[in-house]
Amino acid sequence: MRNQELARLFTRIADAFELKGETGFRVLAYRKAARTLTDLGADIETLDQEGKLQEVPGIGEGIAKKIHEFLSTGRMRKYDEAVAGLPAGLFEMLDLQGVGPKTVKQLYDKLGVRTTTELKQAIENGRLAELPGMGEKKAANILQSIRTEQLAGDRMCLDEAFELAETVTAHMKRCAAVRHVVYGGSLRRGRETIGDIDILATGRPAARIIEHFTRQPRVKSIIAAGGTKASVRLESHGKERQVDLRVLAESEYGAALQYFTGSKDHNVALRALAQKQGLKLSEYGLFRGKKRVAGRSEQEVYLKLGLPYIEPELRENRGELEAAAEHRLPVLVSAKNIKCDLHVHTSASDGAADLEEMVEACRLRGYTHVAITDHSVSAGYAGGLSADALLRHCDRVDDFNSRSRDIKVLKSSEVDIRSNGSLDYPDKVLERLDLVIASIHQGFKKEVTKRMCSALANPLAHLVAHPTGRIIGRREGYDVDLEQVIECAAKNRKILEINAFCGRLDLNDVWARRATQAGVRLAINTDAHGVGDLGWIRYGLLVARRAWLTKSDVVNCLSYSGLMKLLGATRTGRIA
Ligand code: DGT
Ligand code: CA
Ligand code: CA
Ligand code: ZN
């Protein structure tokens, strides 16, 4: 889906207007369009093809035209116009936490700061703090944000990487010379961040395929283009990203896919295994002497090495080859096993859609139940519900359930863990809920482990959400001892979350695996704040699969009654 890419363009147009000093309804209209696209569940390209763009609330005639222009030509003139004359570094600065268009405009106008590097210098020599409305504290926060941005290096998050890979594969499929096209590399393995995209194609003539690849709409520069391989830099989310292409013969397709999926460590170990059997493995195939014994499919390559197929997410040389040899690879949890999302916000707190809309979107995904988990009292910044409002919400859910046949709603809340470790509603209110999620949103440095453990020991709580609080590339997360948190969760039979938002993805693969090994059940939740976000489950599933999880490790795979039984048992201490 290209929804996010378009959302980004509209945000950039609005930013550009503000950087040029314009405010008012035009800016708001572009921001609104961006927000609409971000939250939209449906595929914008399909809507465009069906001529239904303007049926989407928030998309008027002007915006619809621009969307259509971009989808059909790869360009949007309004965007080009808007950003013309503005240094690219200004937009880079906008990606920093706590830096908006007004700040950037001020920096540019008053201090002549045009890049993140210049901004860093301005902070370090104290010039920034002298700007009106700035001050030491804000300057220090910006500096921290520059540091974490640099820490992340130049890797993509999964949403961007999938969008880029899917745009490229869709483009390649439109070439008549292409037979198969897939992506490999770290994206196929589902790593949490992605360096570059690796595309593999079969077909002929190879030269036509290479040419089709280098002539994509978003190509900024061609790094290399030879007879069977090419590398380009493509425009993506305001940056340039590398995409590599290999063109292959059908007879070597499987071996090449295996090789270019990696990981390098898995490949090295696999090649050693081949050598022990008197075979030679390369990107061209598996050979005995000069004879190719396998290469068409990955299955064939693994089979000829005496192994069952190994899922890409497991290929990190973390014991998968040994497990494969002993036929004890896990049957990994997959999308078809997921029956519910257990962390979903609505417009009652800081979500974009109301209860009915969110539940309907879940029903359309094939879920049989969903937990609506708006924020609690202390989360004032996120429109947290008062105890009374939450109780009214519970009445509404009971009423909804009495009318609903296909999908049930769990009465729930994402309850803040207060600084003393207590939960943010009285017990009487919590007792009314089917599922109590406990999370830390404030006081990241204050005794986080202790607070999380007291939440896990609270009989009324079921689950701790995003247990590390990190935001990939932006924030390191709480100072938390996960070893201890996992031990507390195991002791109290509580659930830990894999938060599926591509910027969080915590617990990560390593810790999620550790948690299941300690006997802790996990939930994979999107933390959706709009219907479009429900699709993030895909990213959470990748983490779960990289953690070797099966459907019995994941509570989202339980039926409604199975889950309700588990949640009830957690509270009474009668453990299922
Ligand atoms: P990335 O792009 O940094 O997120 O990570 P990958 O895993 O996609 O790495 P990349 O793009 O450098 O290479 C793609 C795959 O090609 C990699 O996963 C394994 C394979 N590969 C690359 N270089 C080597 C190598 O020197 N030896 C072996 N055995 N495989 C390699
Ligand atoms: Ca790669
Ligand atoms: Ca690569
Ligand atoms: Zn949440």
Coordinates of C-alpha atoms and ligand atoms in Angstrom, one line a residue:
M1 CA 0.0 0.0 0.0
R2 CA 1.2 3.5 -0.8
N3 CA -1.0 5.2 1.8
Q4 CA 1.9 6.1 4.0
E5 CA 4.1 7.4 1.2
L6 CA 1.3 9.8 0.2
A7 CA 0.6 10.8 3.8
R8 CA 4.3 11.8 4.0
L9 CA 4.1 13.9 0.9
F10 CA 1.1 15.8 2.2
T11 CA 2.8 16.3 5.5
R12 CA 5.8 17.7 3.7
I13 CA 3.6 20.1 1.7
A14 CA 2.1 21.4 4.9
D15 CA 5.6 21.6 6.5
A16 CA 6.9 23.5 3.5
F17 CA 4.1 26.0 3.6
E18 CA 4.8 26.6 7.3
L19 CA 8.5 27.0 6.7
K20 CA 7.6 29.7 4.2
G21 CA 5.5 31.4 6.8
E22 CA 2.1 30.4 5.6
T23 CA -0.5 29.3 8.1
G24 CA -4.2 28.8 7.9
F25 CA -6.7 26.5 6.2
R26 CA -4.5 25.3 3.3
V27 CA -1.9 24.0 5.8
L28 CA -4.6 22.4 7.8
A29 CA -6.2 20.7 4.8
Y30 CA -2.9 19.0 3.9
R31 CA -2.4 17.9 7.5
K32 CA -5.9 16.5 7.5
A33 CA -5.3 14.7 4.3
A34 CA -2.1 13.2 5.7
R35 CA -3.9 12.1 8.9
T36 CA -6.7 10.5 6.8
L37 CA -4.3 8.5 4.7
T38 CA -2.4 7.4 7.8
D39 CA -5.5 6.0 9.4
L40 CA -7.2 4.7 6.2
G41 CA -7.7 0.9 6.3
A42 CA -8.3 0.6 2.6
D43 CA -5.6 0.6 -0.1
I44 CA -5.5 4.1 -1.7
E45 CA -4.4 2.7 -5.1
T46 CA -7.5 0.5 -5.3
L47 CA -9.7 3.4 -4.3
D48 CA -8.1 5.5 -7.0
Q49 CA -8.6 2.8 -9.6
E50 CA -12.2 2.5 -8.7
G51 CA -12.7 6.3 -8.8
K52 CA -13.7 6.3 -5.1
L53 CA -11.1 8.7 -3.6
Q54 CA -13.6 11.4 -2.9
E55 CA -15.9 9.0 -1.0
V56 CA -13.3 9.0 1.8
P57 CA -14.1 11.6 4.4
G58 CA -11.3 14.1 4.5
I59 CA -10.4 13.8 0.8
G60 CA -11.8 16.5 -1.3
E61 CA -11.5 17.1 -5.0
G62 CA -8.1 18.9 -4.9
I63 CA -6.5 16.2 -2.7
A64 CA -8.0 13.4 -4.8
K65 CA -6.5 15.0 -8.0
K66 CA -3.1 15.1 -6.4
I67 CA -3.3 11.5 -5.2
H68 CA -4.3 10.4 -8.7
E69 CA -1.5 12.4 -10.3
F70 CA 1.1 10.9 -8.0
L71 CA -0.2 7.3 -8.4
S72 CA -0.3 7.6 -12.2
T73 CA 2.9 9.6 -12.8
G74 CA 5.1 9.1 -9.8
R75 CA 5.2 12.9 -9.2
M76 CA 3.1 15.5 -7.5
R77 CA 3.6 19.0 -8.9
K78 CA 2.2 20.6 -5.8
Y79 CA 4.9 18.9 -3.7
D80 CA 7.7 19.8 -6.1
E81 CA 6.5 23.4 -6.0
A82 CA 6.1 23.5 -2.3
V83 CA 9.6 22.2 -1.4
A84 CA 11.3 24.2 -4.1
G85 CA 13.9 26.6 -2.7
L86 CA 13.9 25.0 0.7
P87 CA 17.2 23.3 1.8
A88 CA 16.6 19.6 2.2
G89 CA 18.3 19.7 5.6
L90 CA 15.3 21.7 7.0
F91 CA 13.1 18.6 6.4
E92 CA 15.7 16.4 8.0
M93 CA 15.5 18.5 11.1
L94 CA 11.7 18.1 11.2
D95 CA 12.2 14.4 11.7
L96 CA 13.8 15.1 15.1
Q97 CA 11.7 14.6 18.2
G98 CA 10.4 17.9 19.5
V99 CA 11.2 19.9 16.4
G100 CA 8.3 21.3 14.5
P101 CA 8.0 23.7 11.5
K102 CA 7.9 26.8 13.7
T103 CA 11.1 25.9 15.4
V104 CA 12.9 25.1 12.1
K105 CA 11.7 28.3 10.5
Q106 CA 13.0 30.3 13.5
L107 CA 16.3 28.5 13.3
Y108 CA 16.7 29.2 9.6
D109 CA 15.5 32.8 9.7
K110 CA 17.3 33.9 12.9
L111 CA 20.4 31.7 13.0
G112 CA 20.8 30.6 9.4
V113 CA 20.7 26.9 10.5
R114 CA 20.1 24.7 7.5
T115 CA 21.1 21.2 8.6
T116 CA 21.1 18.9 11.6
T117 CA 24.8 19.3 11.9
E118 CA 24.5 23.1 12.1
L119 CA 21.7 22.7 14.6
K120 CA 23.9 20.6 16.8
Q121 CA 26.6 23.2 16.7
A122 CA 24.1 26.0 17.5
I123 CA 23.0 24.0 20.6
E124 CA 26.6 23.3 21.7
N125 CA 27.7 26.9 21.4
G126 CA 24.6 28.1 23.3
R127 CA 23.1 30.2 20.4
L128 CA 20.0 28.1 20.3
A129 CA 19.0 28.6 23.9
E130 CA 18.9 32.3 23.3
L131 CA 16.1 32.1 20.8
P132 CA 12.7 33.3 22.2
G133 CA 10.6 30.5 23.6
M134 CA 13.6 28.0 23.5
G135 CA 15.6 27.8 26.7
E136 CA 18.2 25.3 28.0
K137 CA 15.8 22.4 28.6
K138 CA 14.3 22.3 25.2
A139 CA 17.7 22.7 23.6
A140 CA 19.0 19.7 25.6
N141 CA 16.0 17.6 24.5
I142 CA 16.7 18.4 20.9
L143 CA 20.4 17.5 21.3
Q144 CA 19.3 14.2 22.8
S145 CA 17.1 13.6 19.8
I146 CA 19.9 14.3 17.4
R147 CA 22.1 11.8 19.2
T148 CA 19.5 9.0 19.1
E149 CA 18.8 9.8 15.4
Q150 CA 22.5 9.3 14.7
L151 CA 22.5 6.2 16.9
A152 CA 19.9 4.6 14.6
G153 CA 22.2 5.2 11.6
D154 CA 20.5 5.0 8.3
R155 CA 18.4 1.9 8.6
M156 CA 14.7 1.8 7.7
C157 CA 11.8 0.8 9.8
L158 CA 9.7 -2.1 8.6
D159 CA 6.8 0.0 7.3
E160 CA 9.0 2.0 5.0
A161 CA 11.0 -1.1 3.9
F162 CA 7.9 -3.1 3.0
E163 CA 6.4 -0.2 1.2
L164 CA 9.6 0.3 -0.8
A165 CA 10.0 -3.4 -1.6
E166 CA 6.4 -3.8 -2.6
T167 CA 6.5 -0.7 -4.8
V168 CA 9.6 -2.1 -6.5
T169 CA 8.3 -5.6 -7.0
A170 CA 5.0 -4.3 -8.3
H171 CA 6.9 -2.2 -10.8
M172 CA 9.0 -5.2 -11.8
K173 CA 6.0 -7.3 -12.4
R174 CA 4.9 -4.8 -15.0
C175 CA 7.9 -5.8 -17.2
A176 CA 7.0 -8.4 -19.8
A177 CA 10.4 -10.0 -19.6
V178 CA 10.1 -10.8 -15.8
R179 CA 8.8 -14.2 -14.7
H180 CA 9.3 -14.2 -10.9
V181 CA 10.2 -11.4 -8.6
V182 CA 10.7 -11.5 -4.9
Y183 CA 12.5 -9.7 -2.1
G184 CA 15.1 -11.4 0.0
G185 CA 17.6 -10.0 2.6
S186 CA 16.9 -8.8 6.1
L187 CA 13.4 -7.8 5.1
R188 CA 12.4 -11.4 4.2
R189 CA 13.9 -12.4 7.6
G190 CA 11.8 -9.8 9.3
R191 CA 14.6 -8.0 11.1
E192 CA 13.4 -4.9 13.0
T193 CA 15.3 -2.5 10.9
I194 CA 16.5 -2.8 7.3
G195 CA 19.6 -1.6 5.7
D196 CA 18.9 -2.1 2.0
I197 CA 16.3 -3.9 -0.1
D198 CA 17.4 -7.0 -2.1
I199 CA 15.3 -7.9 -5.1
L200 CA 15.6 -11.1 -7.1
A201 CA 14.0 -11.7 -10.5
T202 CA 14.0 -14.4 -13.2
G203 CA 13.2 -13.9 -16.9
R204 CA 14.9 -12.8 -20.0
P205 CA 16.4 -10.9 -21.7
A206 CA 18.2 -9.8 -18.5
A207 CA 19.1 -6.5 -20.1
R208 CA 15.4 -5.5 -20.5
I209 CA 14.8 -6.4 -16.8
I210 CA 17.8 -4.3 -15.7
E211 CA 16.6 -1.4 -17.8
H212 CA 13.1 -1.6 -16.4
F213 CA 14.6 -1.6 -12.9
T214 CA 16.8 1.5 -13.4
R215 CA 14.0 3.4 -15.0
Q216 CA 11.6 3.4 -12.0
P217 CA 9.8 6.7 -11.2
R218 CA 11.6 7.2 -7.9
V219 CA 15.2 6.5 -8.9
K220 CA 17.5 9.3 -7.8
S221 CA 20.8 7.7 -8.9
I222 CA 22.1 4.5 -10.5
I223 CA 25.0 3.1 -8.4
A224 CA 25.7 0.2 -10.8
A225 CA 24.0 -1.5 -13.7
G226 CA 25.6 -4.6 -15.3
G227 CA 24.5 -7.6 -17.2
T228 CA 22.7 -9.4 -14.4
K229 CA 22.7 -7.0 -11.5
A230 CA 22.0 -3.4 -10.6
S231 CA 21.8 -1.1 -7.6
V232 CA 19.9 2.1 -7.5
R233 CA 19.1 4.8 -4.9
L234 CA 15.4 5.4 -4.7
E235 CA 13.6 8.3 -3.0
S236 CA 11.7 7.1 0.0
H237 CA 10.2 9.1 2.9
G238 CA 12.3 12.1 2.0
K239 CA 15.5 10.1 2.0
E240 CA 17.4 8.0 -0.5
R241 CA 17.5 4.2 0.0
Q242 CA 19.5 1.5 -1.8
V243 CA 17.7 -1.2 -3.7
D244 CA 19.8 -4.1 -5.2
L245 CA 18.6 -6.3 -8.0
R246 CA 19.9 -9.7 -9.3
V247 CA 18.5 -11.3 -12.4
L248 CA 18.8 -15.1 -12.4
A249 CA 18.1 -18.2 -14.4
E250 CA 15.3 -20.4 -13.2
S251 CA 17.7 -23.2 -12.4
E252 CA 19.6 -21.1 -9.8
Y253 CA 16.6 -19.2 -8.5
G254 CA 16.2 -21.1 -5.2
A255 CA 19.9 -21.1 -4.4
A256 CA 20.1 -17.4 -5.1
L257 CA 17.0 -16.7 -2.9
Q258 CA 18.5 -18.8 -0.2
Y259 CA 21.9 -17.0 -0.5
F260 CA 20.5 -13.4 -0.7
T261 CA 18.0 -14.0 2.1
G262 CA 20.9 -14.6 4.5
S263 CA 21.7 -14.1 7.2
K264 CA 25.3 -14.2 6.4
D265 CA 25.9 -16.2 9.6
H266 CA 23.3 -18.7 8.6
N267 CA 24.8 -19.0 5.2
V268 CA 28.3 -19.5 6.5
A269 CA 27.1 -22.3 8.8
L270 CA 25.1 -23.9 6.0
R271 CA 28.0 -23.8 3.6
A272 CA 30.2 -25.6 6.2
L273 CA 27.5 -28.2 6.6
A274 CA 27.6 -28.7 2.8
Q275 CA 31.3 -29.1 2.8
K276 CA 31.1 -31.8 5.4
Q277 CA 28.9 -33.7 3.0
G278 CA 31.4 -33.3 0.1
L279 CA 29.1 -30.6 -1.5
K280 CA 29.7 -27.0 -2.4
L281 CA 27.0 -24.4 -1.8
S282 CA 27.0 -21.0 -3.5
E283 CA 24.5 -18.5 -4.8
Y284 CA 24.4 -20.5 -8.1
G285 CA 23.4 -23.8 -6.6
L286 CA 24.4 -26.9 -4.6
F287 CA 27.1 -28.8 -6.4
R288 CA 28.8 -32.2 -6.2
G289 CA 31.9 -31.6 -8.3
K290 CA 30.7 -29.8 -11.4
K291 CA 27.2 -31.2 -11.2
R292 CA 24.4 -29.1 -9.8
V293 CA 22.3 -31.2 -7.5
A294 CA 19.9 -28.5 -6.3
G295 CA 19.1 -24.8 -7.1
R296 CA 15.6 -24.4 -8.4
S297 CA 13.9 -24.0 -5.1
E298 CA 15.1 -23.3 -1.5
Q299 CA 13.3 -26.5 -0.4
E300 CA 15.4 -28.5 -2.8
V301 CA 18.6 -26.9 -1.5
Y302 CA 17.8 -27.7 2.2
L303 CA 16.4 -31.1 1.3
K304 CA 19.6 -32.2 -0.5
L305 CA 21.5 -31.1 2.6
G306 CA 19.3 -33.5 4.6
L307 CA 17.3 -30.7 6.2
P308 CA 13.6 -29.7 6.3
Y309 CA 12.8 -26.2 4.9
I310 CA 13.9 -23.5 7.4
E311 CA 11.6 -20.4 7.6
P312 CA 13.5 -17.2 6.7
E313 CA 12.8 -15.6 10.1
L314 CA 14.8 -18.4 11.8
R315 CA 17.9 -18.0 9.6
E316 CA 20.1 -16.2 12.1
N317 CA 22.4 -19.1 13.1
R318 CA 20.7 -19.2 16.6
G319 CA 20.4 -23.0 16.7
E320 CA 18.0 -23.4 13.7
L321 CA 20.4 -25.7 11.8
E322 CA 20.8 -28.0 14.8
A323 CA 17.0 -28.0 15.4
A324 CA 16.4 -28.7 11.7
A325 CA 18.8 -31.6 11.7
E326 CA 17.0 -33.1 14.7
H327 CA 13.5 -32.4 13.2
R328 CA 12.5 -30.2 16.1
L329 CA 11.9 -26.8 14.3
P330 CA 8.9 -25.0 15.7
V331 CA 5.7 -24.6 13.7
L332 CA 5.8 -20.8 13.7
V333 CA 2.8 -18.7 14.6
S334 CA 1.3 -17.1 11.5
A335 CA -1.4 -14.6 10.5
K336 CA -4.1 -17.2 10.1
N337 CA -3.7 -18.1 13.8
I338 CA -4.5 -14.6 15.0
K339 CA -8.0 -14.3 16.3
C340 CA -7.9 -10.9 18.1
D341 CA -6.0 -7.7 18.8
L342 CA -5.8 -7.0 22.5
H343 CA -4.5 -3.4 22.5
V344 CA -6.6 -1.0 20.5
H345 CA -7.4 2.7 21.2
T346 CA -10.5 4.6 20.2
S347 CA -11.6 8.3 20.0
A348 CA -12.7 7.9 23.7
S349 CA -9.0 8.6 24.4
D350 CA -6.4 9.4 21.7
G351 CA -7.5 7.2 18.9
A352 CA -9.0 8.4 15.6
A353 CA -11.9 6.0 15.2
D354 CA -14.8 5.2 17.5
L355 CA -15.6 1.8 19.1
E356 CA -17.9 0.7 16.4
E357 CA -15.5 1.6 13.6
M358 CA -12.5 -0.2 15.3
V359 CA -14.5 -3.3 16.0
E360 CA -15.9 -3.4 12.5
A361 CA -12.4 -3.1 11.1
C362 CA -11.3 -6.0 13.3
R363 CA -14.3 -8.1 12.2
L364 CA -13.3 -7.5 8.6
R365 CA -9.9 -8.8 9.4
G366 CA -11.5 -12.0 10.5
Y367 CA -11.0 -11.5 14.2
T368 CA -13.6 -13.1 16.6
H369 CA -12.8 -10.7 19.5
V370 CA -11.0 -7.5 20.3
A371 CA -10.0 -5.6 23.5
I372 CA -10.7 -1.9 23.5
T373 CA -8.0 -0.4 25.7
D374 CA -8.2 3.3 26.0
H375 CA -5.9 5.2 28.4
S376 CA -6.5 5.7 32.1
V377 CA -7.0 8.8 34.3
S378 CA -3.4 9.9 34.8
A379 CA -2.7 9.8 31.0
G380 CA -4.2 13.3 30.7
Y381 CA -2.0 13.9 27.7
A382 CA -3.7 11.1 25.8
G383 CA -7.3 11.9 26.9
G384 CA -7.4 9.2 29.6
L385 CA -10.8 8.1 30.8
S386 CA -12.1 8.9 34.3
A387 CA -13.3 6.0 36.4
D388 CA -16.9 7.0 35.6
A389 CA -16.2 7.3 31.9
L390 CA -14.6 3.8 31.9
L391 CA -17.6 2.3 33.7
R392 CA -20.0 3.9 31.1
H393 CA -17.7 2.4 28.4
C394 CA -18.2 -1.0 30.0
D395 CA -22.0 -0.6 29.8
R396 CA -21.6 0.3 26.2
V397 CA -19.5 -2.8 25.5
D398 CA -22.0 -5.0 27.3
D399 CA -24.8 -3.5 25.1
F400 CA -22.7 -4.0 22.0
N401 CA -21.9 -7.6 22.9
S402 CA -25.6 -8.4 23.4
R403 CA -26.3 -7.3 19.9
S404 CA -23.1 -8.6 18.2
R405 CA -22.9 -12.1 16.8
D406 CA -19.6 -12.3 14.8
I407 CA -17.3 -10.5 17.2
K408 CA -17.0 -9.9 20.9
V409 CA -15.4 -6.9 22.7
L410 CA -13.4 -7.4 25.8
K411 CA -13.9 -4.7 28.4
S412 CA -10.4 -3.4 28.9
S413 CA -8.1 -0.5 29.6
E414 CA -4.5 0.4 29.2
V415 CA -3.9 1.4 32.7
D416 CA -0.9 3.5 33.7
I417 CA 1.5 2.1 36.3
R418 CA 1.9 5.0 38.7
S419 CA 5.2 6.0 40.2
N420 CA 4.5 4.0 43.3
G421 CA 3.7 0.9 41.3
S422 CA 0.0 1.0 41.8
L423 CA -2.6 0.9 39.0
D424 CA -4.4 4.0 37.9
Y425 CA -8.0 3.0 38.8
P426 CA -9.5 1.7 42.1
D427 CA -9.8 -2.1 42.4
K428 CA -13.5 -1.9 42.1
V429 CA -13.3 -0.4 38.6
L430 CA -10.5 -2.8 37.5
E431 CA -12.7 -5.8 38.6
R432 CA -15.3 -4.8 36.1
L433 CA -12.7 -5.3 33.3
D434 CA -12.1 -8.5 31.4
L435 CA -8.5 -7.5 30.6
V436 CA -6.2 -5.1 32.4
I437 CA -3.2 -3.9 30.5
A438 CA -0.6 -2.2 32.6
S439 CA 1.9 0.2 31.0
I440 CA 4.5 2.8 31.9
H441 CA 4.0 6.1 30.1
Q442 CA 5.6 8.4 32.6
G443 CA 8.6 8.4 34.8
F444 CA 10.9 6.3 32.6
K445 CA 13.8 6.6 34.9
K446 CA 12.0 6.0 38.2
E447 CA 12.4 2.4 39.5
V448 CA 10.8 1.0 36.4
T449 CA 11.6 -2.7 37.2
K450 CA 10.1 -2.4 40.6
R451 CA 7.0 -0.8 39.3
M452 CA 6.5 -3.3 36.6
C453 CA 7.0 -6.2 39.0
S454 CA 4.4 -4.8 41.4
A455 CA 2.0 -4.4 38.5
L456 CA 2.7 -8.0 37.5
A457 CA 2.1 -9.1 41.1
N458 CA -1.2 -7.3 41.2
P459 CA -4.0 -10.0 40.9
L460 CA -6.1 -7.6 38.9
A461 CA -3.6 -7.0 36.1
H462 CA -3.1 -9.4 33.2
L463 CA -0.6 -8.0 30.8
V464 CA 2.3 -5.5 30.7
A465 CA 2.5 -3.6 27.4
H466 CA 5.6 -2.5 25.5
P467 CA 7.9 -3.6 28.3
T468 CA 11.0 -1.7 27.3
G469 CA 9.4 1.5 26.1
R470 CA 12.0 2.0 23.4
I471 CA 11.2 3.9 20.2
I472 CA 13.5 2.6 17.5
G473 CA 16.0 5.2 16.5
R474 CA 14.5 7.8 18.8
R475 CA 14.4 6.7 22.4
E476 CA 16.4 4.0 24.2
G477 CA 13.6 2.9 26.5
Y478 CA 13.2 2.5 30.2
D479 CA 16.0 1.5 32.5
V480 CA 14.5 -1.9 33.1
D481 CA 15.8 -5.3 34.1
L482 CA 14.0 -7.5 31.7
E483 CA 15.4 -10.7 33.3
Q484 CA 13.6 -9.8 36.5
V485 CA 10.4 -8.7 34.7
I486 CA 10.2 -12.0 32.9
E487 CA 10.7 -13.9 36.2
C488 CA 7.9 -11.9 37.8
A489 CA 5.6 -12.5 34.8
A490 CA 6.4 -16.2 34.9
K491 CA 5.8 -16.4 38.7
N492 CA 2.5 -14.6 38.5
R493 CA 1.4 -16.3 35.2
K494 CA 1.1 -12.9 33.5
I495 CA 1.3 -12.0 29.8
L496 CA 4.0 -9.8 28.2
E497 CA 3.5 -7.9 25.0
I498 CA 5.1 -7.8 21.7
N499 CA 4.0 -4.4 20.6
A500 CA 3.6 -4.5 16.8
F501 CA 4.1 -0.8 16.0
C502 CA 7.1 -0.8 13.8
G503 CA 8.8 1.9 15.9
R504 CA 8.4 -0.1 19.1
L505 CA 8.6 -3.9 18.4
D506 CA 9.2 -4.7 22.1
L507 CA 9.7 -7.2 23.5
N508 CA 12.2 -7.9 20.7
D509 CA 12.9 -11.3 19.2
V510 CA 15.7 -12.2 21.6
W511 CA 13.7 -11.2 24.8
A512 CA 10.4 -12.7 23.5
R513 CA 12.2 -16.0 23.0
R514 CA 13.7 -15.8 26.5
A515 CA 10.2 -15.0 27.9
T516 CA 8.6 -18.1 26.3
Q517 CA 11.5 -20.3 27.5
A518 CA 10.7 -19.0 31.0
G519 CA 7.1 -20.1 30.5
V520 CA 5.6 -16.7 29.9
R521 CA 2.8 -16.3 27.4
L522 CA 3.0 -13.4 25.0
A523 CA 0.5 -11.2 23.2
I524 CA 1.1 -9.6 19.8
N525 CA -0.8 -6.3 19.8
T526 CA -0.9 -3.4 17.4
D527 CA -1.6 -0.6 19.9
A528 CA -3.7 0.8 17.0
H529 CA -4.8 4.4 17.2
G530 CA -6.8 4.2 13.9
V531 CA -8.2 1.4 11.7
G532 CA -5.2 1.5 9.4
D533 CA -2.9 0.6 12.2
L534 CA -4.5 -2.8 12.7
G535 CA -2.4 -4.0 9.8
W536 CA 0.7 -3.6 11.9
I537 CA 0.1 -7.0 13.3
R538 CA 2.3 -8.1 10.4
Y539 CA 5.3 -6.6 12.0
G540 CA 4.6 -8.1 15.4
L541 CA 4.2 -11.5 13.8
L542 CA 7.6 -11.2 12.3
V543 CA 9.1 -10.5 15.7
A544 CA 7.2 -13.5 17.2
R545 CA 8.4 -15.8 14.4
R546 CA 12.0 -14.6 14.9
A547 CA 11.5 -15.5 18.5
W548 CA 10.5 -19.1 17.5
L549 CA 7.0 -18.7 18.9
T550 CA 4.3 -21.2 18.0
K551 CA 0.5 -20.5 18.3
S552 CA 0.4 -22.0 21.8
D553 CA 2.8 -19.3 23.0
V554 CA 0.6 -16.5 21.8
V555 CA -2.6 -15.6 23.6
N556 CA -4.1 -13.9 20.5
C557 CA -4.4 -17.4 19.0
L558 CA -6.9 -18.5 21.7
S559 CA -10.6 -18.5 21.0
Y560 CA -12.8 -15.9 22.8
S561 CA -13.9 -18.4 25.5
G562 CA -10.4 -19.8 25.8
L563 CA -9.0 -16.4 26.4
M564 CA -11.7 -15.4 28.8
K565 CA -11.1 -18.5 30.8
L566 CA -7.3 -17.8 30.9
L567 CA -7.9 -14.2 32.0
G568 CA -10.4 -15.2 34.7
A569 CA -8.0 -17.9 36.0
T570 CA -5.2 -15.4 36.3
R571 CA -7.3 -13.4 38.7
T572 CA -8.6 -16.1 41.0
G573 CA -5.2 -17.8 41.1
R574 CA -6.8 -20.9 39.6
I575 CA -4.2 -21.2 36.9
A576 CA -5.2 -22.8 33.5
Ligands
DGT1 P1 20.7 -5.3 5.8 O1 20.6 -5.0 4.3 O2 21.9 -4.7 6.4 O3 19.5 -5.0 6.6 O4 21.0 -6.9 5.9 P2 21.0 -8.0 4.8 O5 21.0 -9.3 5.6 O6 19.9 -7.8 3.8 O7 22.4 -7.9 4.1 P3 22.8 -7.5 2.7 O8 21.8 -6.6 2.0 O9 24.2 -6.9 2.8 O10 23.0 -8.9 1.9 C1 21.9 -9.7 1.6 C2 22.2 -11.1 1.8 O11 23.2 -11.6 1.0 C3 22.7 -11.4 3.2 O12 21.7 -11.5 4.2 C4 23.5 -12.7 3.0 C5 24.0 -12.5 1.6 N1 25.4 -12.1 1.7 C6 25.9 -10.8 1.6 N2 27.2 -10.8 1.7 C7 27.6 -12.1 2.0 C8 28.8 -12.7 2.3 O13 29.9 -12.1 2.3 N3 28.8 -14.1 2.6 C9 27.6 -14.8 2.6 N4 27.7 -16.1 2.8 N5 26.5 -14.2 2.3 C10 26.4 -12.9 2.0
CA2 CA 19.6 -6.0 2.5
CA3 CA 22.0 -5.6 -0.3
ZN4 ZN -1.6 1.9 23.9

